[in-house]
Amino acid sequence: MKRYLETGNFAITEGAILAGCRFFAGYPITPATEIAEAMSRRLPQVGGIYLQGEDECAALHLCIGASLGGYKAMTATSGPGYILYADPYGWAIGCEIPLVVLNSGRVGPVSGITGAPGQGEFYLTRYPTQGGNFETIVLAPNSAQEAMAITVEAFYLSERFRTPVTILADQLITDGFEDISVPENEEEMKEMGFRTWPRKINRGPHFYPPTDEIDIPPVVLGHNTGALCSDWTPTEEGYDIEEVEAHHKHAYRLIYKIRNHRDLFNHLYEKKFMDDDPDLVVVSYGTPSRVVNTAVAKARQEGLKVGALRLINLWPFPDEHFQRSTKYLALELNWDGQLVREVQRAAGKDSEVHFTGCCGELPTVNDLIEIFEKILKGQPLARKGWQLEEW
Amino acid sequence: MKVRTEILASGFGGQGVVRLGQIIGEAAVKEGYRVTMLKSHGTEMRGGYVRSQVVISREPVDSPIVENPDIFAALSLAAYNSFKHLVTDGIILYDPAFVVEIDNTLTCIQKPVPAKDLSVENFGRPVFANTIMLGAISRHLDVLDRDVVLESILHVIPKFHEENKRAFEIGYSFFNGKK
């Protein structure tokens, strides 16, 4: 194990290489440029290929081509690039092509603020392309070290489910420096809980059965496989047509191969002070969850019965964590409230759901404790700077 | 040691604020601590400031935000005014070449470190000011061994090793004989 003071971008790059990623195509964007930079240096050292696309759309199409050629492939971007993935992301979902996509959130919309953290793509990562009829897998780390582990896990899941997996990070994770341990061999990877899945080859010509089955190898073109890759409706026999019944079967597979294997995501959440039926549960993901942990620990010292629920797998959304009837507070790095809508939907009707958002910077521990106190006393929340007269 | 040691450095772009945080973080990793170092930048040319926030702990660091710095190195007036109120029990080390107006209502200890002038005086240019400031920080930072900080400077900054060593010494010994 080697220890470094390094950025999340470094950790993600090393995680990808440990997971067997040998192809990266990207287009530079703050705060994920350093991944492209590191990949361009590291991939040739391990026999891999680095390409810069003419834009993000091209970059993800290049990744699709590489994955269809048998490579484990990845790209990385921020919100303004992620939105350009809409077309290739749909191809990858529909043709069931394993890929890993990293989105480091900054402040939007559009270019917004580049060097500051935001969480504006909670729903965009659920619906990264048009058309519906699919489920997505989205994972959200909260530190550089965990970003490495989550990158390895994303490759593992993408291979087993034959689907693209998005890692939703934020600027503080990718740009921030932390002490990072990098495993140097397979034993150390196992010790750190990293699991990998080799690329296998579907020889075709049959496409996948209309079931929720996972672990069927993905399509690889060439290699005398005769397999199918089409943007129309694939049939089980390996033809492409336009027909409702066949498309219904296809959609069933795209939705339920993920929804029916939720057990594979069970370990991807954390709870703190949750075993004693807290009066308030703070729900968050990504870097804000770290401030929540500090704030909740401090609130407990002050006698406030607050708990923290931190989500790592955002999609499929883990409804099962919201069974308890209590007060929930969704804390997000946006001002419009996205995660909170899903918490409202998942929480029972006897629950009370609150939202507090900030963007471009993290909330402070002191801010959070003030918010906890207000909610627990039943007082209304007033966000700092939210009233126009303060501007 | 306290559970967390927090260091905040802030100034203009180009002063080496991010480097400074990186060097302290690197030294802390070498000493086996858990470390986070957040850098914010990018808005500086539109009137903001560059900031690095370092948290050092024996335990894994949850919140990476510096809310109550043990040391605040202020390298511009805007930075000083933005963050001076965070310091309650800690120390503000400021460069009087940039921080031209001090808030005397603060209750914390504030010490001038004329890093820019000392750099120009000793090396004929201001580029070693951040290493001088690092020396001054190191003097006030009990959790890190000064030799490890110096070693980290030489590791992170690839050039001008002799000058950086001297600059570090100048900063470290600046408070000799002073209160």
mmCIF file of N, CA and C in Angstrom, chain A residues 3-5 7 30 34 113-116 145 171-173 175-180 272 287 289-291 293-294 361-367, chain B residues 4 18 21-43 46 49 51 61-65 67:
data_model
loop_
_atom_site.group_PDB
_atom_site.id
_atom_site.type_symbol
_atom_site.label_atom_id
_atom_site.label_comp_id
_atom_site.label_asym_id
_atom_site.label_seq_id
_atom_site.Cartn_x
_atom_site.Cartn_y
_atom_site.Cartn_z
ATOM 1 N N ARG A 3 1.003 5.452 0.266
ATOM 2 C CA ARG A 3 0.204 6.607 0.706
ATOM 3 C C ARG A 3 0.639 7.872 -0.012
ATOM 4 N N TYR A 4 -0.335 8.663 -0.408
ATOM 5 C CA TYR A 4 -0.058 9.910 -1.107
ATOM 6 C C TYR A 4 -0.922 11.025 -0.526
ATOM 7 N N LEU A 5 -0.482 12.266 -0.715
ATOM 8 C CA LEU A 5 -1.415 13.390 -0.613
ATOM 9 C C LEU A 5 -1.767 13.703 -2.054
ATOM 10 N N THR A 7 -5.185 14.220 -5.199
ATOM 11 C CA THR A 7 -6.571 14.642 -5.454
ATOM 12 C C THR A 7 -7.470 13.430 -5.718
ATOM 13 N N THR A 30 -12.983 21.555 -16.195
ATOM 14 C CA THR A 30 -12.834 21.693 -14.746
ATOM 15 C C THR A 30 -14.113 21.172 -14.090
ATOM 16 N N GLU A 34 -8.039 16.776 -14.740
ATOM 17 C CA GLU A 34 -6.856 16.029 -14.277
ATOM 18 C C GLU A 34 -7.019 14.520 -14.451
ATOM 19 N N ILE A 113 -20.316 28.181 -12.017
ATOM 20 C CA ILE A 113 -19.047 28.411 -11.320
ATOM 21 C C ILE A 113 -18.229 27.136 -11.456
ATOM 22 N N THR A 114 -17.035 27.272 -12.000
ATOM 23 C CA THR A 114 -16.282 26.073 -12.381
ATOM 24 C C THR A 114 -15.559 25.421 -11.215
ATOM 25 N N GLY A 115 -14.969 26.237 -10.357
ATOM 26 C CA GLY A 115 -14.093 25.681 -9.316
ATOM 27 C C GLY A 115 -14.788 25.549 -7.976
ATOM 28 N N ALA A 116 -16.058 25.236 -7.988
ATOM 29 C CA ALA A 116 -16.804 25.131 -6.732
ATOM 30 C C ALA A 116 -17.818 23.990 -6.864
ATOM 31 N N GLN A 145 -10.542 8.900 -1.263
ATOM 32 C CA GLN A 145 -10.259 7.480 -1.063
ATOM 33 C C GLN A 145 -11.456 6.626 -1.496
ATOM 34 N N GLN A 171 -16.958 18.768 -7.072
ATOM 35 C CA GLN A 171 -15.658 19.424 -7.258
ATOM 36 C C GLN A 171 -14.728 19.208 -6.075
ATOM 37 N N LEU A 172 -15.280 19.155 -4.863
ATOM 38 C CA LEU A 172 -14.416 19.009 -3.683
ATOM 39 C C LEU A 172 -13.773 17.629 -3.647
ATOM 40 N N ILE A 173 -14.476 16.627 -4.176
ATOM 41 C CA ILE A 173 -13.914 15.270 -4.197
ATOM 42 C C ILE A 173 -12.826 15.173 -5.267
ATOM 43 N N ASP A 175 -11.187 17.662 -7.000
ATOM 44 C CA ASP A 175 -10.131 18.677 -6.921
ATOM 45 C C ASP A 175 -9.423 18.699 -5.575
ATOM 46 N N GLY A 176 -10.116 18.242 -4.538
ATOM 47 C CA GLY A 176 -9.550 18.332 -3.197
ATOM 48 C C GLY A 176 -8.437 17.313 -2.987
ATOM 49 N N PHE A 177 -7.486 17.683 -2.131
ATOM 50 C CA PHE A 177 -6.396 16.764 -1.786
ATOM 51 C C PHE A 177 -6.752 16.018 -0.505
ATOM 52 N N GLU A 178 -6.337 14.755 -0.450
ATOM 53 C CA GLU A 178 -6.523 13.963 0.770
ATOM 54 C C GLU A 178 -5.417 12.939 0.875
ATOM 55 N N ASP A 179 -5.256 12.379 2.054
ATOM 56 C CA ASP A 179 -4.326 11.256 2.138
ATOM 57 C C ASP A 179 -5.018 10.049 1.509
ATOM 58 N N ILE A 180 -4.314 9.418 0.584
ATOM 59 C CA ILE A 180 -4.911 8.322 -0.184
ATOM 60 C C ILE A 180 -3.982 7.114 -0.136
ATOM 61 N N LYS A 272 -25.456 6.833 10.632
ATOM 62 C CA LYS A 272 -24.758 7.223 11.851
ATOM 63 C C LYS A 272 -25.819 7.614 12.870
ATOM 64 N N THR A 287 -19.865 15.095 -0.731
ATOM 65 C CA THR A 287 -19.089 15.818 0.283
ATOM 66 C C THR A 287 -19.932 16.401 1.417
ATOM 67 N N SER A 289 -22.178 15.174 3.048
ATOM 68 C CA SER A 289 -22.426 14.151 4.069
ATOM 69 C C SER A 289 -21.309 14.126 5.119
ATOM 70 N N ARG A 290 -20.128 14.600 4.738
ATOM 71 C CA ARG A 290 -19.031 14.618 5.720
ATOM 72 C C ARG A 290 -19.257 15.708 6.754
ATOM 73 N N VAL A 291 -19.757 16.849 6.290
ATOM 74 C CA VAL A 291 -20.066 17.924 7.236
ATOM 75 C C VAL A 291 -21.229 17.482 8.120
ATOM 76 N N ASN A 293 -21.867 14.453 9.097
ATOM 77 C CA ASN A 293 -21.350 13.552 10.129
ATOM 78 C C ASN A 293 -20.771 14.318 11.311
ATOM 79 N N THR A 294 -19.971 15.342 11.003
ATOM 80 C CA THR A 294 -19.384 16.148 12.077
ATOM 81 C C THR A 294 -20.487 16.871 12.854
ATOM 82 N N GLU A 361 -20.398 26.169 -2.098
ATOM 83 C CA GLU A 361 -19.598 25.902 -0.900
ATOM 84 C C GLU A 361 -20.403 25.002 0.025
ATOM 85 N N LEU A 362 -19.692 24.382 0.949
ATOM 86 C CA LEU A 362 -20.369 23.477 1.870
ATOM 87 C C LEU A 362 -21.050 24.284 2.968
ATOM 88 N N PRO A 363 -22.098 23.713 3.557
ATOM 89 C CA PRO A 363 -22.636 24.351 4.754
ATOM 90 C C PRO A 363 -21.615 24.168 5.879
ATOM 91 N N THR A 364 -21.669 25.017 6.891
ATOM 92 C CA THR A 364 -20.762 24.816 8.019
ATOM 93 C C THR A 364 -21.477 23.978 9.075
ATOM 94 N N VAL A 365 -20.686 23.417 9.975
ATOM 95 C CA VAL A 365 -21.237 22.623 11.078
ATOM 96 C C VAL A 365 -22.179 23.488 11.908
ATOM 97 N N ASN A 366 -21.762 24.733 12.161
ATOM 98 C CA ASN A 366 -22.590 25.620 12.980
ATOM 99 C C ASN A 366 -23.924 25.929 12.306
ATOM 100 N N ASP A 367 -23.892 26.158 10.986
ATOM 101 C CA ASP A 367 -25.143 26.383 10.244
ATOM 102 C C ASP A 367 -26.087 25.199 10.426
ATOM 103 N N ARG B 4 -8.625 17.882 15.875
ATOM 104 C CA ARG B 4 -8.343 18.428 14.545
ATOM 105 C C ARG B 4 -7.425 19.633 14.664
ATOM 106 N N VAL B 18 -2.212 27.631 -2.862
ATOM 107 C CA VAL B 18 -2.556 26.212 -3.000
ATOM 108 C C VAL B 18 -1.324 25.354 -2.713
ATOM 109 N N GLY B 21 -0.742 25.036 1.012
ATOM 110 C CA GLY B 21 -1.606 24.040 1.639
ATOM 111 C C GLY B 21 -1.146 22.630 1.304
ATOM 112 N N GLN B 22 -0.739 22.469 0.060
ATOM 113 C CA GLN B 22 -0.291 21.151 -0.402
ATOM 114 C C GLN B 22 0.955 20.697 0.364
ATOM 115 N N ILE B 23 1.861 21.637 0.622
ATOM 116 C CA ILE B 23 3.102 21.280 1.336
ATOM 117 C C ILE B 23 2.798 20.878 2.777
ATOM 118 N N ILE B 24 1.922 21.629 3.433
ATOM 119 C CA ILE B 24 1.551 21.280 4.812
ATOM 120 C C ILE B 24 0.864 19.907 4.819
ATOM 121 N N GLY B 25 -0.027 19.695 3.849
ATOM 122 C CA GLY B 25 -0.730 18.409 3.750
ATOM 123 C C GLY B 25 0.239 17.262 3.510
ATOM 124 N N GLU B 26 1.175 17.490 2.627
ATOM 125 C CA GLU B 26 2.189 16.477 2.304
ATOM 126 C C GLU B 26 3.000 16.108 3.567
ATOM 127 N N ALA B 27 3.391 17.125 4.313
ATOM 128 C CA ALA B 27 4.156 16.880 5.543
ATOM 129 C C ALA B 27 3.311 16.068 6.529
ATOM 130 N N ALA B 28 2.022 16.393 6.606
ATOM 131 C CA ALA B 28 1.143 15.678 7.539
ATOM 132 C C ALA B 28 0.993 14.213 7.122
ATOM 133 N N VAL B 29 0.901 13.958 5.810
ATOM 134 C CA VAL B 29 0.827 12.561 5.332
ATOM 135 C C VAL B 29 2.114 11.825 5.714
ATOM 136 N N LYS B 30 3.248 12.507 5.528
ATOM 137 C CA LYS B 30 4.541 11.887 5.879
ATOM 138 C C LYS B 30 4.589 11.526 7.356
ATOM 139 N N GLU B 31 3.912 12.303 8.185
ATOM 140 C CA GLU B 31 3.911 12.024 9.628
ATOM 141 C C GLU B 31 2.770 11.082 10.037
ATOM 142 N N GLY B 32 2.093 10.527 9.046
ATOM 143 C CA GLY B 32 1.099 9.489 9.328
ATOM 144 C C GLY B 32 -0.281 9.997 9.710
ATOM 145 N N TYR B 33 -0.538 11.289 9.510
ATOM 146 C CA TYR B 33 -1.863 11.824 9.839
ATOM 147 C C TYR B 33 -2.857 11.572 8.712
ATOM 148 N N ARG B 34 -4.148 11.678 9.045
ATOM 149 C CA ARG B 34 -5.196 11.764 8.045
ATOM 150 C C ARG B 34 -5.343 13.243 7.692
ATOM 151 N N VAL B 35 -5.507 13.519 6.418
ATOM 152 C CA VAL B 35 -5.428 14.906 5.956
ATOM 153 C C VAL B 35 -6.491 15.190 4.897
ATOM 154 N N THR B 36 -7.083 16.389 4.957
ATOM 155 C CA THR B 36 -7.817 16.885 3.791
ATOM 156 C C THR B 36 -7.291 18.268 3.464
ATOM 157 N N MET B 37 -7.293 18.600 2.186
ATOM 158 C CA MET B 37 -6.861 19.928 1.771
ATOM 159 C C MET B 37 -7.756 20.373 0.624
ATOM 160 N N LEU B 38 -8.649 21.284 0.916
ATOM 161 C CA LEU B 38 -9.529 21.803 -0.130
ATOM 162 C C LEU B 38 -8.917 23.061 -0.712
ATOM 163 N N LYS B 39 -9.008 23.173 -2.019
ATOM 164 C CA LYS B 39 -8.543 24.415 -2.650
ATOM 165 C C LYS B 39 -9.723 25.025 -3.391
ATOM 166 N N SER B 40 -9.888 26.301 -3.262
ATOM 167 C CA SER B 40 -10.892 26.944 -4.110
ATOM 168 C C SER B 40 -10.187 28.014 -4.918
ATOM 169 N N HIS B 41 -10.547 28.084 -6.139
ATOM 170 C CA HIS B 41 -9.860 28.983 -7.070
ATOM 171 C C HIS B 41 -10.807 29.216 -8.228
ATOM 172 N N GLY B 42 -10.362 29.998 -9.179
ATOM 173 C CA GLY B 42 -11.172 30.131 -10.393
ATOM 174 C C GLY B 42 -12.002 31.390 -10.398
ATOM 175 N N THR B 43 -12.469 31.821 -9.232
ATOM 176 C CA THR B 43 -13.242 33.055 -9.211
ATOM 177 C C THR B 43 -12.337 34.242 -8.894
ATOM 178 N N ARG B 46 -12.164 37.228 -11.025
ATOM 179 C CA ARG B 46 -13.370 38.049 -11.039
ATOM 180 C C ARG B 46 -13.598 38.696 -9.679
ATOM 181 N N TYR B 49 -10.962 35.353 -4.086
ATOM 182 C CA TYR B 49 -9.701 35.036 -3.455
ATOM 183 C C TYR B 49 -9.417 33.562 -3.694
ATOM 184 N N ARG B 51 -8.076 30.114 -1.873
ATOM 185 C CA ARG B 51 -8.070 29.670 -0.479
ATOM 186 C C ARG B 51 -7.671 28.212 -0.418
ATOM 187 N N VAL B 61 -10.861 12.312 8.736
ATOM 188 C CA VAL B 61 -11.436 13.659 8.781
ATOM 189 C C VAL B 61 -12.827 13.608 8.160
ATOM 190 N N ASP B 62 -13.846 13.959 8.929
ATOM 191 C CA ASP B 62 -15.179 14.078 8.337
ATOM 192 C C ASP B 62 -15.272 15.423 7.617
ATOM 193 N N SER B 63 -15.755 16.445 8.299
ATOM 194 C CA SER B 63 -15.885 17.729 7.614
ATOM 195 C C SER B 63 -14.511 18.277 7.208
ATOM 196 N N PRO B 64 -14.336 18.557 5.916
ATOM 197 C CA PRO B 64 -13.045 19.101 5.475
ATOM 198 C C PRO B 64 -12.988 20.631 5.540
ATOM 199 N N ILE B 65 -14.002 21.233 6.141
ATOM 200 C CA ILE B 65 -14.037 22.692 6.175
ATOM 201 C C ILE B 65 -13.292 23.215 7.396
ATOM 202 N N GLU B 67 -13.387 25.736 9.979
ATOM 203 C CA GLU B 67 -14.352 26.683 10.564
ATOM 204 C C GLU B 67 -13.750 27.459 11.719
#
